[in-house]
Short mmCIF file of C-alpha atoms in Angstrom, two decimals:
data_model
loop_
_atom_site.label_atom_id
_atom_site.label_comp_id
_atom_site.label_asym_id
_atom_site.label_seq_id
_atom_site.Cartn_x
_atom_site.Cartn_y
_atom_site.Cartn_z
CA MET M 176 -9.38 22.14 32.71
CA LYS M 177 -5.68 22.53 31.83
CA ARG M 178 -4.60 20.27 34.46
CA GLN M 179 -6.94 17.50 33.76
CA LEU M 180 -5.79 17.63 30.00
CA LEU M 181 -2.00 17.64 30.74
CA LEU M 182 -3.36 14.61 33.27
CA LEU M 183 -4.95 13.14 29.93
CA LEU M 184 -2.07 13.93 27.99
CA LEU M 185 0.25 12.29 30.42
CA SER M 186 -1.50 9.08 30.50
CA VAL M 187 -1.67 8.27 26.53
CA LEU M 188 1.97 8.75 26.90
CA ALA M 189 2.35 6.35 30.07
CA PHE M 190 0.46 3.70 27.99
CA SER M 191 1.97 3.93 24.55
CA SER M 192 5.29 5.23 23.34
CA CYS M 193 5.54 8.84 22.16
CA ASP M 194 7.05 7.17 18.72
CA ASP M 195 2.90 5.39 18.41
CA VAL M 196 1.62 8.52 19.24
CA LEU M 197 3.38 10.99 16.73
CA ASP M 198 3.46 8.54 14.00
CA CYS M 199 -0.67 8.02 14.00
CA VAL M 200 -0.18 11.92 14.31
CA ILE M 201 1.78 12.43 11.24
CA ASN M 202 -0.30 9.58 9.29
CA VAL M 203 2.31 6.81 8.74
CA ARG M 204 0.50 4.16 6.97
CA PRO M 205 0.41 1.80 3.57
CA GLU M 206 -1.00 3.62 0.89
CA LEU M 207 -2.15 2.73 -2.96
CA HIS M 208 -1.87 5.63 -5.20
CA GLU M 209 -5.69 6.10 -6.52
CA LYS M 210 -5.47 5.97 -10.48
CA SER M 211 -7.16 5.38 -13.26
CA LEU M 212 -6.04 2.00 -15.08
CA ALA M 213 -5.43 2.35 -18.87
CA VAL M 214 -8.21 1.07 -21.15
CA GLY M 215 -7.17 -1.70 -22.77
CA PHE M 216 -7.80 -3.88 -26.06
CA VAL M 217 -8.74 -6.92 -27.16
CA SER M 218 -5.54 -9.10 -28.94
CA GLU M 219 -2.85 -6.33 -28.05
CA TYR M 220 -0.68 -5.86 -25.63
CA TYR M 221 -1.10 -4.27 -22.18
CA SER M 222 1.06 -3.16 -19.44
CA GLU M 223 -0.04 -1.02 -16.40
CA ILE M 224 1.45 -0.45 -12.85
CA ILE M 225 -0.56 0.33 -9.88
CA THR M 226 2.47 1.50 -7.02
CA ALA M 227 2.41 1.77 -3.40
CA GLU M 228 4.53 3.56 -0.66
CA ILE M 229 4.26 4.47 3.26
CA LYS M 230 2.58 8.02 3.60
CA ASN M 231 4.68 10.51 5.29
CA GLU M 232 7.56 7.95 5.74
CA PRO M 233 10.94 9.34 3.68
CA ASN M 234 12.33 5.63 3.48
CA ASP M 235 9.22 3.55 2.42
CA ASP M 236 11.90 0.86 0.74
CA ASP M 237 12.88 -0.38 4.83
CA TYR M 238 9.48 -1.99 4.44
CA ASP M 239 8.02 -5.02 3.35
CA TYR M 240 4.96 -4.90 1.30
CA TYR M 241 2.64 -7.72 0.60
CA PHE M 242 -0.25 -8.12 -1.79
CA ASP M 243 -2.87 -9.37 -3.00
CA VAL M 244 -5.29 -9.24 -5.40
CA THR M 245 -8.67 -10.27 -5.61
CA GLY M 246 -11.78 -10.03 -8.77
CA ARG M 247 -11.66 -11.31 -12.42
CA LEU M 248 -8.63 -10.65 -14.53
CA PRO M 249 -9.84 -10.83 -18.32
CA GLU M 250 -8.17 -14.03 -19.73
CA GLY M 251 -4.42 -13.51 -21.09
CA ILE M 252 -3.85 -10.22 -18.23
CA ILE M 253 -1.61 -11.81 -15.78
CA VAL M 254 -0.37 -10.22 -12.27
CA SER M 255 3.24 -9.88 -11.08
CA TYR M 256 4.43 -8.17 -8.44
CA ASN M 257 7.85 -5.82 -8.97
CA ARG M 258 10.69 -4.28 -6.69
CA TYR M 259 8.75 -4.33 -3.63
CA ARG M 260 5.93 -2.04 -4.42
CA GLU M 261 4.53 -2.72 -7.68
CA VAL M 262 1.74 -4.16 -8.61
CA VAL M 263 2.26 -5.37 -12.41
CA LEU M 264 -1.06 -6.29 -14.92
CA LYS M 265 0.56 -7.75 -18.21
CA GLY M 266 -0.21 -9.82 -20.78
CA ILE M 267 -2.69 -9.63 -24.56
CA PRO M 268 -6.43 -9.86 -23.17
CA ILE M 269 -8.52 -12.11 -25.55
CA GLU M 270 -11.79 -10.92 -23.62
CA SER M 271 -13.98 -7.37 -23.93
CA GLY M 272 -15.56 -6.29 -20.41
CA ARG M 273 -15.20 -4.08 -17.37
CA PHE M 274 -13.17 -6.31 -14.51
CA THR M 275 -13.05 -4.60 -10.68
CA ILE M 276 -10.53 -5.96 -8.98
CA GLU M 277 -9.33 -4.98 -5.47
CA VAL M 278 -5.80 -4.71 -4.24
CA PHE M 279 -4.63 -6.00 -0.90
CA LEU M 280 -1.32 -4.28 0.80
CA GLU M 281 -0.37 -4.63 3.77
CA ALA M 282 3.48 -3.58 5.23
CA ARG M 283 5.45 -4.98 7.54
CA PRO M 284 8.73 -2.80 8.81
CA GLU M 285 11.68 -4.81 7.79
CA ASP M 286 14.98 -5.31 10.47
CA ASP M 287 18.22 -3.42 9.19
CA TYR M 288 21.56 -4.76 9.18
CA TYR M 289 21.98 -3.87 12.72
CA GLY M 290 19.05 -6.19 14.01
CA ARG M 291 16.90 -2.76 14.39
CA ILE M 292 13.32 -2.03 13.27
CA ASN M 293 11.69 0.57 11.74
CA GLY M 294 9.32 3.09 13.72
CA PRO M 295 5.60 1.36 13.79
CA MET M 296 2.61 2.83 11.82
CA CYS M 297 -0.73 3.08 12.47
CA SER M 298 -2.12 0.86 10.42
CA ASP M 299 -0.17 -1.52 8.47
CA HIS M 300 -2.71 -2.42 6.04
CA THR M 301 -5.36 -0.88 3.33
CA SER M 302 -7.10 -1.61 -0.10
CA ARG M 303 -7.95 0.27 -3.32
CA THR M 304 -10.48 -1.00 -5.86
CA TYR M 305 -9.67 -0.60 -9.28
CA VAL M 306 -11.84 -0.87 -12.60
CA LEU M 307 -10.03 -2.35 -15.68
CA THR M 308 -11.65 -1.84 -19.38
CA ILE M 309 -11.05 -3.77 -22.66
CA LYS M 310 -12.31 -3.30 -25.69
#
């Protein structure tokens, strides 16, 4: 039994690099932080930030972050992206209601100054749903 397990492990390592296997064991992947968005009020300035990171990666600034936001936001609120890792919702809403949005994130390792690429991740994308309430 031990011999079969050792052969299986060697086979897995032979068809993938050790770094890939280790990254998946460590669970290196992009992550959008879970949070409740602050309640906003009609005709009052609103600002909220949704942040992202590469989970279990101390050098997560060395990745490129690509966001997409879908769903309907209240009129007067716009989406912008700040410093690689933030989705910013801001503006003065002119309508009330409950608005559900989904934030999609794709992260890719970037080349460093010497042309080396950061290690691979288990997954390069994620998404999370958020609810914005305007009273």
